Structure formats: C-alpha cells, structure tokens
Coordinates of C-alpha atoms in Angstrom, one line a residue:
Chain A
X336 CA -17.9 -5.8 18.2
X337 CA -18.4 -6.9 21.9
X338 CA -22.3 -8.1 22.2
X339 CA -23.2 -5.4 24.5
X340 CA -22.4 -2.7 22.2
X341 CA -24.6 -4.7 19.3
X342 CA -27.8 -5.0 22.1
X343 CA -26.8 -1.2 22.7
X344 CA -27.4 -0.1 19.2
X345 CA -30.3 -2.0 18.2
X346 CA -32.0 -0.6 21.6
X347 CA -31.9 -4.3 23.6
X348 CA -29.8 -3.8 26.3
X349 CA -31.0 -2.9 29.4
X350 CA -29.3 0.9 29.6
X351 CA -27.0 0.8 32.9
X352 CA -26.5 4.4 34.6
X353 CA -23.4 5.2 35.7
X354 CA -25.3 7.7 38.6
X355 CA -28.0 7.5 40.3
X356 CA -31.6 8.7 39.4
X357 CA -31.7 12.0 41.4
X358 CA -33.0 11.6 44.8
X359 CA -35.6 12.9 46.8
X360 CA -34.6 15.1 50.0
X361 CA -34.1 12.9 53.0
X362 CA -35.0 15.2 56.2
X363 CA -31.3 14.4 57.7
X364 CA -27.8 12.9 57.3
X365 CA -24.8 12.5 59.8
X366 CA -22.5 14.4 57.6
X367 CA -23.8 16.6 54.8
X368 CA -20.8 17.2 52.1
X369 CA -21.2 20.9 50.0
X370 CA -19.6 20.7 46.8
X371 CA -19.5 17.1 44.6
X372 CA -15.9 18.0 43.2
X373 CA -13.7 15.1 43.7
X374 CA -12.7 16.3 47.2
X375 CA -16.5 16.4 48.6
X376 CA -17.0 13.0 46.5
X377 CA -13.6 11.8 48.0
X378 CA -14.4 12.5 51.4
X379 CA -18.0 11.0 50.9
X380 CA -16.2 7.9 50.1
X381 CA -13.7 7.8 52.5
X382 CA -16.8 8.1 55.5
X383 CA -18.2 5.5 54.4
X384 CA -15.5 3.0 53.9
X385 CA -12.8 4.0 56.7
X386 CA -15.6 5.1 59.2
X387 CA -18.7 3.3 57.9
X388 CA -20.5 6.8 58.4
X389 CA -22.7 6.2 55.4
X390 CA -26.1 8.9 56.3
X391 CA -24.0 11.7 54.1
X392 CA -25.3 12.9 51.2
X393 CA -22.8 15.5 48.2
X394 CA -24.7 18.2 47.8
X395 CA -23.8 20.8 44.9
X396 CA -25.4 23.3 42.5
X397 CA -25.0 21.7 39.0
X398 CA -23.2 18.7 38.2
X399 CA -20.9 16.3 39.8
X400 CA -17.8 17.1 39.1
X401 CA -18.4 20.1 37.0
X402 CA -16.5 22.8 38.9
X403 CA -12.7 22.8 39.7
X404 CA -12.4 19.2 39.2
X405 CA -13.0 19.7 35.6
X406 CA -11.3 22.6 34.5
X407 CA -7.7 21.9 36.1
X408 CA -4.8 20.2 33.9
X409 CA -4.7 17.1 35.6
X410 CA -0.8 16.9 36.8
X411 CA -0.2 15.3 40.0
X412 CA 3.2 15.4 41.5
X413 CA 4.9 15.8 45.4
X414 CA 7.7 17.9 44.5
X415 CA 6.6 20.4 47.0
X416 CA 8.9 22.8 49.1
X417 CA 8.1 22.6 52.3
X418 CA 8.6 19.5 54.6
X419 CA 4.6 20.1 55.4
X420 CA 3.9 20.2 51.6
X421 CA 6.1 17.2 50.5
X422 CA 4.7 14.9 53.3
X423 CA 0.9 15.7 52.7
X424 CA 1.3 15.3 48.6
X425 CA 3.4 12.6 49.2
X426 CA 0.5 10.3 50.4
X427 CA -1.6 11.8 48.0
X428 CA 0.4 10.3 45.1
X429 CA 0.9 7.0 46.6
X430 CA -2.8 7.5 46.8
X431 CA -3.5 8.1 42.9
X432 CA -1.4 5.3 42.0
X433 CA -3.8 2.7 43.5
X434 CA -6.5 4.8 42.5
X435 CA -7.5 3.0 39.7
X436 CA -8.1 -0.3 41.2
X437 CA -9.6 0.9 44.6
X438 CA -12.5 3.1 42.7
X439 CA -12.9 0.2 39.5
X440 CA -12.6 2.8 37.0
X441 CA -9.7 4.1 34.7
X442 CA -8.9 7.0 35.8
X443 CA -5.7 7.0 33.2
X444 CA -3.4 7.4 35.4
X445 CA 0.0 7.8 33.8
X446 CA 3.4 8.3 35.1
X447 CA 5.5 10.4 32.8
X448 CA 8.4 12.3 35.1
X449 CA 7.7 16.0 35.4
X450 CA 10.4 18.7 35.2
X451 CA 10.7 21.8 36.6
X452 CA 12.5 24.3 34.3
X453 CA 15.4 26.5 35.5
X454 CA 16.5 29.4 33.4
X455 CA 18.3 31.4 36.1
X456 CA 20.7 30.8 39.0
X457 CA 17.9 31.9 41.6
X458 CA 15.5 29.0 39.9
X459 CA 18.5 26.0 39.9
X460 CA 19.0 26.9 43.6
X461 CA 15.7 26.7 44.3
X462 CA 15.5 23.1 42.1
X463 CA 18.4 21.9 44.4
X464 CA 16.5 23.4 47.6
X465 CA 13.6 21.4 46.4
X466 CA 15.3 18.3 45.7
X467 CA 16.8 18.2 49.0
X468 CA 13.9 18.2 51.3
X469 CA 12.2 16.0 48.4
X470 CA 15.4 13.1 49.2
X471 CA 15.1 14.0 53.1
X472 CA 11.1 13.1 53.2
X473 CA 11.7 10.2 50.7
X474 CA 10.0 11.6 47.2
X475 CA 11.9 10.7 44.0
X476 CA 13.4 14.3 43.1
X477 CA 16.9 15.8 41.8
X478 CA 18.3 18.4 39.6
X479 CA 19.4 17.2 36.4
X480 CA 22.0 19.4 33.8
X481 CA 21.5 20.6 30.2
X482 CA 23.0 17.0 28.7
X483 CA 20.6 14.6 30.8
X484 CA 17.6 17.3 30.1
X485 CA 18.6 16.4 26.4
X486 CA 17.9 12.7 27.1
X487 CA 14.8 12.8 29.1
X488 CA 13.0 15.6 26.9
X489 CA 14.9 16.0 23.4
X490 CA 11.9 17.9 22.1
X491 CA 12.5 20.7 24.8
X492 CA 14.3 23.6 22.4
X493 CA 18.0 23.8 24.8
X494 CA 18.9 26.5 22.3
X495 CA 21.6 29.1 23.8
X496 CA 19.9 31.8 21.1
X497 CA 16.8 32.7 23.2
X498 CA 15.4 35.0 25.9
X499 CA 15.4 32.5 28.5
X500 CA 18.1 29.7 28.1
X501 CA 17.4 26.5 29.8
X502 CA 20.2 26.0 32.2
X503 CA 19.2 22.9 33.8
X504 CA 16.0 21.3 36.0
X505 CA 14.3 19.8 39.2
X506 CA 13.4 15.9 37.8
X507 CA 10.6 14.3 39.5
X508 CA 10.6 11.1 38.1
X509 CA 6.8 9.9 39.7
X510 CA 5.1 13.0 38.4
X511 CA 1.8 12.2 36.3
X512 CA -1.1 12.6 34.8
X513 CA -5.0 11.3 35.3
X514 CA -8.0 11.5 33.8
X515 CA -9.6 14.0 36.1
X516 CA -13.4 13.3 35.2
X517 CA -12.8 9.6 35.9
X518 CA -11.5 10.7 39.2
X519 CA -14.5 12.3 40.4
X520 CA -16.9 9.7 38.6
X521 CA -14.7 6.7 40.2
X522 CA -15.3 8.2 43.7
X523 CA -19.2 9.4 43.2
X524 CA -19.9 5.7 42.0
X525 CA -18.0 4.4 44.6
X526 CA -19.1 6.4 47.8
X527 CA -22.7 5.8 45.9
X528 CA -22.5 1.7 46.0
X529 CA -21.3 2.3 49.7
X530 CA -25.1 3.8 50.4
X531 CA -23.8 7.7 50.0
X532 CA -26.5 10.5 48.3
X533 CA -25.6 12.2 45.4
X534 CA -27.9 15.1 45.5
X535 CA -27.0 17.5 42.2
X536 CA -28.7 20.6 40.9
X537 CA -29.1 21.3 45.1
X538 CA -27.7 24.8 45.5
X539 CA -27.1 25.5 49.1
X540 CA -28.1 28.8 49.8
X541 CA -27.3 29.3 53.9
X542 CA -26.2 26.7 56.5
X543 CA -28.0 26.8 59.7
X544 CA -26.3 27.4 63.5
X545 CA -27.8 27.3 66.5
X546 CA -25.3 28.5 69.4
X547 CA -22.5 28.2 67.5
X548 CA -22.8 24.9 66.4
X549 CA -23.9 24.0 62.5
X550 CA -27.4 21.7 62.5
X551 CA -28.2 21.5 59.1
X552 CA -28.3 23.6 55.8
X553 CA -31.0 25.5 54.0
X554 CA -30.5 24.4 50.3
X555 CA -32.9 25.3 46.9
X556 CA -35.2 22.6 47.4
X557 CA -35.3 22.3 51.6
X558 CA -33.8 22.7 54.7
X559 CA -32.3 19.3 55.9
X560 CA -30.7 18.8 59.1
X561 CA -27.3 17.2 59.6
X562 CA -24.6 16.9 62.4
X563 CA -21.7 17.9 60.5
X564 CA -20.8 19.8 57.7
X565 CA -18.1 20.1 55.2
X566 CA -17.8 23.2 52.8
X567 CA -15.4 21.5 49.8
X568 CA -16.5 24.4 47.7
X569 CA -13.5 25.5 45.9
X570 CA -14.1 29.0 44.0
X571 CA -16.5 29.9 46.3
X572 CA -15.3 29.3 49.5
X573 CA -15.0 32.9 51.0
X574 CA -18.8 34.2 50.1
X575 CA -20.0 30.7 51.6
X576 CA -18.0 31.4 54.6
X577 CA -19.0 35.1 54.9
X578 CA -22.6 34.1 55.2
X579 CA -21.3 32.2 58.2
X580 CA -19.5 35.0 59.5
X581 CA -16.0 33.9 59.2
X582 CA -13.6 34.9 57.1
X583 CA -10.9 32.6 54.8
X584 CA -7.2 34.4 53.9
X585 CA -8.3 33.9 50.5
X586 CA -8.1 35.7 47.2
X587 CA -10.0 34.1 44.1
X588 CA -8.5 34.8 40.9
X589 CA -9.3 33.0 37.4
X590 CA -6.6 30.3 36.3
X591 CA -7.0 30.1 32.4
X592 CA -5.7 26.8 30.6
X593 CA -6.3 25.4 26.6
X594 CA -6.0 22.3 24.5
X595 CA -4.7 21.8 21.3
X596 CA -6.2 19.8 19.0
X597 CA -5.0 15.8 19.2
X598 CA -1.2 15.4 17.5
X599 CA 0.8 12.1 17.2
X600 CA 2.5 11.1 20.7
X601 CA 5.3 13.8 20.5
X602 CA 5.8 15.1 24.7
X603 CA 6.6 12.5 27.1
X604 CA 7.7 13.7 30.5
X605 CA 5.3 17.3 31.8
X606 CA 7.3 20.3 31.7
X607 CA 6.8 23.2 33.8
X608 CA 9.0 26.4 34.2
X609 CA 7.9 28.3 37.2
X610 CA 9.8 31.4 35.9
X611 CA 8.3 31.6 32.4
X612 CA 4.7 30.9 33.8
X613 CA 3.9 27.5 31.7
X614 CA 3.1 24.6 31.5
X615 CA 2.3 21.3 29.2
X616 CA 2.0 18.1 29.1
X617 CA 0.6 15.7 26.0
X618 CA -2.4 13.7 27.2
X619 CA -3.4 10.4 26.6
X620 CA -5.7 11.5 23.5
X621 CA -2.8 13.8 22.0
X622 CA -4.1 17.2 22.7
X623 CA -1.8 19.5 24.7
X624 CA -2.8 20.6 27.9
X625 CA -1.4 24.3 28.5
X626 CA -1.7 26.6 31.4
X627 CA 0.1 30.0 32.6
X628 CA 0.1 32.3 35.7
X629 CA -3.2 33.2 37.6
X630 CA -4.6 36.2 36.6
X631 CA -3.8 39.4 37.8
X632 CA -6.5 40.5 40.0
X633 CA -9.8 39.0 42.2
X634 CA -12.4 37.4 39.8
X635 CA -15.2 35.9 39.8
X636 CA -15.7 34.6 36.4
X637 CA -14.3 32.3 34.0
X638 CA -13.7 34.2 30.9
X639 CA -10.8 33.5 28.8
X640 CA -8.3 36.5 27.6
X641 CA -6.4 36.8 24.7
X642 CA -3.1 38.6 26.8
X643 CA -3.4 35.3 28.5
X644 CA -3.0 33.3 25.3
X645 CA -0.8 36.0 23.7
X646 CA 1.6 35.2 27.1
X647 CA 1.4 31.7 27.0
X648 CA 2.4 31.1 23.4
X649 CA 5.0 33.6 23.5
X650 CA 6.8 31.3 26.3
X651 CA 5.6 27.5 24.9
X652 CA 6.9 28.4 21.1
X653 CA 10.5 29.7 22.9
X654 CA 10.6 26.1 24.8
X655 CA 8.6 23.6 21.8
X656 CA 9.0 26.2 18.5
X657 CA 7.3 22.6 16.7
X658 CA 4.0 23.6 18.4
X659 CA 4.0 26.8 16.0
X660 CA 1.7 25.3 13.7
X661 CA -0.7 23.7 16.3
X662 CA -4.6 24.5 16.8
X663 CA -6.0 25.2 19.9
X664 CA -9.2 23.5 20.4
X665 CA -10.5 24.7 23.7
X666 CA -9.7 27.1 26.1
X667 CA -11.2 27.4 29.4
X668 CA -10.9 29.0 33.6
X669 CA -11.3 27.6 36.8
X670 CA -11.8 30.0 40.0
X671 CA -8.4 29.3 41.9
X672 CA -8.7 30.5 45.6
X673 CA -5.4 31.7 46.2
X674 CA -3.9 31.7 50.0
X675 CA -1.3 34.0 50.9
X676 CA 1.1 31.1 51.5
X677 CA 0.3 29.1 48.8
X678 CA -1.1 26.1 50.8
X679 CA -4.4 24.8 51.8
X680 CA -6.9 25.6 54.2
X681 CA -8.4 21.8 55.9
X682 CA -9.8 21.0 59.1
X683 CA -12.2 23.0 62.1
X684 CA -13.5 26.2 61.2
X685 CA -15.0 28.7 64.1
X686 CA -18.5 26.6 63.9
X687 CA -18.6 23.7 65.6
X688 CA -19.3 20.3 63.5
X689 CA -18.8 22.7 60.1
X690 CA -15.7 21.7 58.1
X691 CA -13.7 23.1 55.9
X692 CA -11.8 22.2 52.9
X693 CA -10.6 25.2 50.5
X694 CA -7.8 27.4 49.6
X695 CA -6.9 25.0 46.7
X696 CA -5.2 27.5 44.4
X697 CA -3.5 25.6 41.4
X698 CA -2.9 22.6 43.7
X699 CA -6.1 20.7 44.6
X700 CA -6.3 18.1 41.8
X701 CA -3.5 16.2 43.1
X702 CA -4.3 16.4 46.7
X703 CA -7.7 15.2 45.8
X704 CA -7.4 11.3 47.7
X705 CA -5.2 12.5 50.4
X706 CA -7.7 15.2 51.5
X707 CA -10.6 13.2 51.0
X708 CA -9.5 10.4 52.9
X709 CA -8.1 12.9 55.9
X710 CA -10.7 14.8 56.1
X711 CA -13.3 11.9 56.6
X712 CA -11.0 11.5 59.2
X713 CA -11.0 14.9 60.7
X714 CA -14.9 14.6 60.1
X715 CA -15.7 10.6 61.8
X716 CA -13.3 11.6 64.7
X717 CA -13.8 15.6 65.4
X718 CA -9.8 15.5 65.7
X719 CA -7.4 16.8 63.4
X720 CA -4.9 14.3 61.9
X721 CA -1.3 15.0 62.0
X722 CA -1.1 15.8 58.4
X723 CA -4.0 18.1 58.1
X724 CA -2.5 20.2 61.5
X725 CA 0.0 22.6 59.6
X726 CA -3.0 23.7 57.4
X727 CA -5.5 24.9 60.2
X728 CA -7.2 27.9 59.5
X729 CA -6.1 29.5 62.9
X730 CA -2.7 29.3 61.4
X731 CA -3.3 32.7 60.2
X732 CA -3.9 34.6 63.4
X733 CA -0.9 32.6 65.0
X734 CA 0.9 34.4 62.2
X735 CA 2.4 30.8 61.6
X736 CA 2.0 30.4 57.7
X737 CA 3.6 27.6 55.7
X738 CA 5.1 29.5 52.7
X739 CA 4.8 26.8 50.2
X740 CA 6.9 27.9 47.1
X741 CA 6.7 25.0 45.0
X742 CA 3.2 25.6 44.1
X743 CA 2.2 26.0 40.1
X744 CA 1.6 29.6 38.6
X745 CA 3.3 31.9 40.8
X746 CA 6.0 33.6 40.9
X747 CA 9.1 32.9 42.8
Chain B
X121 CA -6.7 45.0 24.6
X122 CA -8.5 45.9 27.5
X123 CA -8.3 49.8 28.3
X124 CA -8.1 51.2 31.9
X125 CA -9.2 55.3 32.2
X126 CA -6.5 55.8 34.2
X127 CA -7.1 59.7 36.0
X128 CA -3.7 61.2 34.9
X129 CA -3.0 59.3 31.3
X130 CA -6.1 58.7 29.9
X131 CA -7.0 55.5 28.8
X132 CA -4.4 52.8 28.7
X133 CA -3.9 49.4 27.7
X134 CA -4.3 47.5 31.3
X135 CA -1.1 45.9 30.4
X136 CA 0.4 48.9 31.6
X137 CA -1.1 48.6 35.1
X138 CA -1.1 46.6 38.1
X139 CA -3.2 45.9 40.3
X140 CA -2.3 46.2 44.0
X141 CA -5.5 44.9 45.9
X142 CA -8.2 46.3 47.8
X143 CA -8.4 49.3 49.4
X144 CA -8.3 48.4 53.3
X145 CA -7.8 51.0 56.7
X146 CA -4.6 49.8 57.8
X147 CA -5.2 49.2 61.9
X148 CA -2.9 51.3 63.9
X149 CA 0.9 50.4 64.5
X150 CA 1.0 50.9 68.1
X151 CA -2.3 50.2 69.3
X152 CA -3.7 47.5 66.7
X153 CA -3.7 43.5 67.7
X154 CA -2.4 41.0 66.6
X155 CA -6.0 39.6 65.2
X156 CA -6.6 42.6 63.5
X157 CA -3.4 42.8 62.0
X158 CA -4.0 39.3 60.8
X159 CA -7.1 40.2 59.7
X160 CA -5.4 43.5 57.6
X161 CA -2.7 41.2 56.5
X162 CA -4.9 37.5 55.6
X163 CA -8.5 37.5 55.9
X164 CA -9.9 38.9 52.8
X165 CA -13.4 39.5 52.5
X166 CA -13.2 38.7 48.7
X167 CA -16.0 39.7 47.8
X168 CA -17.9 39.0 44.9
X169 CA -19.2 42.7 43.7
X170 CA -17.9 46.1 43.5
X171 CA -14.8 46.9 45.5
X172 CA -12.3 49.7 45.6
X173 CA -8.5 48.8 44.3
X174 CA -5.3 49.8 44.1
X175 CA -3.8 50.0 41.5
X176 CA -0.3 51.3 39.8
X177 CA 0.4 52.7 36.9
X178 CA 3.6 50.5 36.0
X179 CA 5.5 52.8 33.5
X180 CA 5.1 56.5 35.4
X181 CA 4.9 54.5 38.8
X182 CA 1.8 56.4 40.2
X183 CA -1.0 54.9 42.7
X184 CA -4.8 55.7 41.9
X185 CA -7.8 53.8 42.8
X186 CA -10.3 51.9 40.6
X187 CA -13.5 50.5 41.6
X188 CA -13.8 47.7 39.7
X189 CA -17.1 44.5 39.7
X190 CA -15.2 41.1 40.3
X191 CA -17.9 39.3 38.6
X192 CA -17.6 40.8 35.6
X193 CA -14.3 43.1 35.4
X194 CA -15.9 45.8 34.7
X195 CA -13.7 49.2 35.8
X196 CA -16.7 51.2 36.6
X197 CA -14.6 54.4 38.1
X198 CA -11.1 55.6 38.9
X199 CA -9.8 58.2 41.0
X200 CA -6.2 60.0 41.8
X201 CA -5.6 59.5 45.5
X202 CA -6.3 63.2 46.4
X203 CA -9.9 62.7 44.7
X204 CA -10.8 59.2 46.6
X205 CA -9.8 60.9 49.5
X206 CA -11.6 63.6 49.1
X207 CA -14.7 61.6 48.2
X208 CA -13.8 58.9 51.1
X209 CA -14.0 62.5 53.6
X210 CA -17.4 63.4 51.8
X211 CA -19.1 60.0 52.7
X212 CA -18.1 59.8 55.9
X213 CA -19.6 62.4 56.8
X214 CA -22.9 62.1 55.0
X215 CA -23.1 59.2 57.1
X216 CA -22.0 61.5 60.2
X217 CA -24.8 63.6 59.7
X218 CA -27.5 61.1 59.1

C-alpha cells in the first residue's frame, strides 16, 4: 500500500485539494469566463498560458464541470463532412492526444477506431463522401466492406436476417474516447496553478453594457467589472443571450444517454450508425455508454423517457443481440443546443468585448481543446482566427450556413 | 406512454405526433428582408416557458397547435387551426381595444 494512502487512513497526511477553497469576489478581471464546463475552463487556460492574460476568473452556477461536460458520451473523433468541420476537429484531436501530459492528469484517453454504420446505399455514399474530404484534409478515414467490418468488430451482429442489414462502414481509425471529468478537472487545475479564479456556485444573473460594449456582469453574490466576456454556457445559451438582446439560431432539445453496468472487455472499436440513431462504445471501467437521437421537440429539462430507452434497445440488441441480458445502471440528459446546420456558434457577438461560445449540439466534447485554445485567441487579440471564421454568428444573416452532416444524432 | 389531447382524435399516444416547431408570422414574400427572413428562418427565441407549436398528427396527417411548457413538457392546450385562429383574431383585438 503506497505510504500516502496509509497516512490517509489513519488521518496523518496533510489532505491535498484538488480545487481551490472558494474565493472571495475580486471587484474586476480582464476576461470574465461564464460557464466552468471544459470549454470556459479550456479557454481560461489557454489565456493564461498562450496570452499570459491571467486576471480571468470561471464563473458558473453549480459546479465545475457539472453541466454538458459531464453528461456527454465522451467520443472524440474528426470524421466530419465538411472541409470547415474536418479541419477545426482535426486540431482538436491532435489536441486531446497530448492532452494528458500538457494538463498532468489522466484524462484516459484511449484510441479505439470508431465506425460509422451503413445500412443503406444513401448512407455508404455518404461514408465514401465523408472519407474523401477526410483523405483530402489529411484525417485517417475510409469505407471498409462487410468482410473487413468482420475483422475490426466481430462482435457487431452482420446478420443478413434483420431489419437493417449492415452493408458496410466509414472507418476512422484515430477515433476515441476520454475521461470527460478528468478533462475539465485537468484544465480547472491547470488554468488554476497559472493564477486563474475558479468562482463556482456564482450564478450570473445579467451582464452589464454600457453603449454597446459589455463592462462587467451582475452575478448572485456581486456585480464585478471586466473587459471582456465569454458566454461558454451550453444549454443555456439563447435565454443568456436574450437578456442581452441578441438572438442565437438555436434550438435546445434534451440528448438522453445510459450505462450499463461494468462487463468483461467485450467492444473494442466505438460504433455508431447514423441511420439507426445509436451509439456505444465499452469504457475503460466496462460499462457501456449508449446514446440515441435528440429528442423530438425544444426542452428544457433533463428527464429521461422510456420511448427513448424502448428506441434505443430496439436498435443496439439488432447490432450486439449479446447485450440482451445487460443491466443498465444509469441513465441521464444533457441540454444539446441544436443549430440549424449542425455546427457551432464561436467568436464576436453584437456586443462589443462579449464572446460567444455555443451551439454545441452533440458535438462539443471533442472540440473542447480546439475551442478553448481559439477562442483565448479570439479573446487576447479581439480578431477572429482562421479556423473559428466559418462559424461566426453573422453567418446566419449572410444566409451562408455550413451544413455539417456528419454530426451525431441526427438524421441524414 | 405519454398522451397528447389531440382536438380531432382524442387523446393519443405522442408517438403518433410530430412536432413541427413554434408557431412564428412568416414575414412577407415580396416585401420582407433578408434579416427578417433570417430571423423567420434561424434566430429562435427558444424560450424557456410556454410557447405555441405545431404539430402533426402523423397517421391522419392533420396540423393543430399545442401550447406546450418547455421546462417541463407539459401540453397545457391544443387547438384545430380554425380555433387558434379564431382565438389568435380574439386577442388581437382585445389588445386593439385596450
């Protein structure tokens, strides 16, 4: 037993914290950050270590991490679409696979290969679409048959006598998994020992503007004055931005996901089938992480539904009919804020100095280091970097949208 | 199984239904702008509260409106299209008057 655990139990070690003691209110900061999910933390970080802008203080309602950050299933992957998707996700992954050794924390980071399902023509068209601008931009991607999807998942049920027969699949051979908790705690500790405030259980509750042009934020326990301002609020970006007076082109629906209880190491690679609505992978504790399509209409609430779960077994038992007899053992739902074309929403807003950092849908946990580290950039030098540019919010009423269709849960 | 009172059938499983969004006044083809268009088409308010939606009844293919909480997903109300109307005329001018 290592001698720090002993000290531990017999109450002699000192008791390290992993966060700090909450803080009291300083009356201002250079860059005020609303919402300590990983992006806000990320961003924090990424201030103070690319643009040693280190006045900022996270400010959110509960806990660190506790929001989005927590509740998604923890795939990360750049097999996007569009030439504007691919690129930005691309340096996201290359990102996360440093991750662990820029933040000093395991953030579990494991590289599994993650296929895309095809049960129709329409879908394997797409997968070969997919792959294409994938090879063009340089991301590991192609579209493997029915006899090498035998090899790389021989769990998957290839069975002929089912609704939806498996005809082949897009293989993106970096797709993996992380711990997503470790993600945000890497970056809070980090951005922390770099002089960064963690203020939780600090519910902003209106942001301040004097002649168009933010100057601070009224909060639950003070006003406090800041030049800039980033919203990274994701579930409840649009009624933060109404009470600026600006509206977001988004829609917030629940996302529901579950766990199964832990099993023996049985699913290597993460499958998805974009037609079916699913997807699982096995994490590194053994539960199955399973997710479906959005729900159906605006919500704001995180309830779970049985037509969900009814759904969502019906398709995972036709692909893995092993899983029959497994236990679920939690079941949960995030707020994803859907945008019309299935990408982000980063950069200026109408405000001067106030940020913005939203429209995540089902795709913010992998984007998490890319957009932290580009929006500190957007932030330290008031420009908008290259990457960020096709995801402007003005995009919208220049009626020049992205039309991501690689995204997770929807339909195409 | 959730139910929806749906004005012509009765109440339904919600299975049977789906929704269409929220009730918006569509600017004009000829004379609205671009920014309002985009504003039809993108900028939701998204509101957290009670709002009025479409939504279609899948299996007879027929439109009514619900008016539904989004913090709760509670249907509180649903009307055929002539009805909403009708109530839409009311209201308007109520608020004429005063």
């Amino acid at each position: 037993m290592p001698l720090a655990l002993l000290k531990y139990a017999l109450g002699l070690g000192e008791r390290r914290r992993h966060f700090p003691a909450p803080q009291p209110l300083k009356k201002r900061y250079d860059v005020l950050v609303i919402g300590a999910g990983g992006h806000g933390l990320a961003c924090a970080y990424h201030l103070a270590k690319d643009h040693a802008i280190t006045k900022v203080a996270v400010l959110d309602k509960g806990y660190l991490g506790g929001g989005n950050t927590a509740r998604n299933t923890t795939i990360v992957r750049a097999n996007y679409l569009t030439e504007e998707g691919t690129a930005f996700y691309k340096e996201s992954l290359k990102l996360f696979e440093n991750l662990s050794s820029e933040l000093d924390i395991n953030t579990m980071y494991s590289k599994r290969g993650h296929l895309t399902l095809a049960h129709t023509d329409a879908a394997l068209r797409t997968a070969r679409w997919r792959a294409g601008v994938n090879k063009h931009l340089g991301v590991r991607s192609e579209v493997v048959g029915r006899a090498e999807l035998r090899k790389l998942c021989p769990q998957l049920n290839l069975s002929c006598e089912v609704r939806f027969p498996v005809l082949g699949a897009l293989y993106h051979a970096p797709g993996a998994i992380a711990r997503h908790d470790a993600v945000a705690w890497g970056y809070a500790r980090a951005a922390y020992r770099r002089g960064v405030d963690i203020l939780q259980n600090t519910e902003v509750t209106g942001v301040v503007v004097e002649k168009g042009r933010v100057v601070g934020v009224k909060t639950s326990r003070g006003t406090i004055a800041a030049d800039k301002v980033l919203q990274a609020v994701a579930g409840h970006s649009s009624l933060l931005a109404n009470k600026l007076g600006f509206r977001l082109p988004i829609r917030t629906v629940p996302l529901q996901a579950c766990v199964s209880q832990p099993y023996q190491p049985f699913l290597d690679p993460i499958v998805v089938s974009g037609s079916l609505h699913v997807y699982i992978s096995q994490s590194a504790r053994g539960e199955f992480v399973m997710g479906g399509a959005t729900d159906p209409c605006e919500l704001y609430n995180t309830r779970s539904t049985l037509e969900f779960k009814e759904q969502l077994m019906m398709h995972i038992l036709e692909l893995f009919p092993q899983l029959a007899g497994a236990n679920l053992l939690r079941q949960w739902a995030g707020l994803a804020d859907m945008t019309p074309d299935f990408s982000p929403v980063m950069g200026k807003t109408p405000i001067r100095n106030y940020y913005i950092d939203a429209g995540w849908g089902t795709w913010g946990f992998k984007a998490t280091p890319v957009c932290g580290k580009r929006m500190a950039e957007c932030i330290a030098t008031d420009t908008t970097p290259a990457l960020l540019k096709p995801f402007a919010l003005s995009r919208f009423e220049n009626f020049a949208l992205v039309g991501e269709k690689g995204a997770a849960s929807v339909g195409h | 199984m959730k139910l929806m009172p749906c004005p012509v059938h009765g109440e339904r499983n919600i299975a049977e239904f789906v929704c269409k969004g929220p009730v918006l006044s569509m600017p004009s083809a000829t004379h609205g702008s671009p920014q309002l268009w985009a504003r039809y088409l993108f900028l939701a308010e998204n509101k957290a509260g009670i709002i009025d939606e479409w939504w279609l009844h899948t299996a007879s293919g027929m439109w009514f409106v619900a008016r539904r909480d989004t913090t709760c997903d509670e249907i509180l109300q649903t009307w055929s299209i002539e009805a909403y109307r009708k109530e839409r005329r009311k209201k308007q001018k109520t608020t004429a008057q005063r």
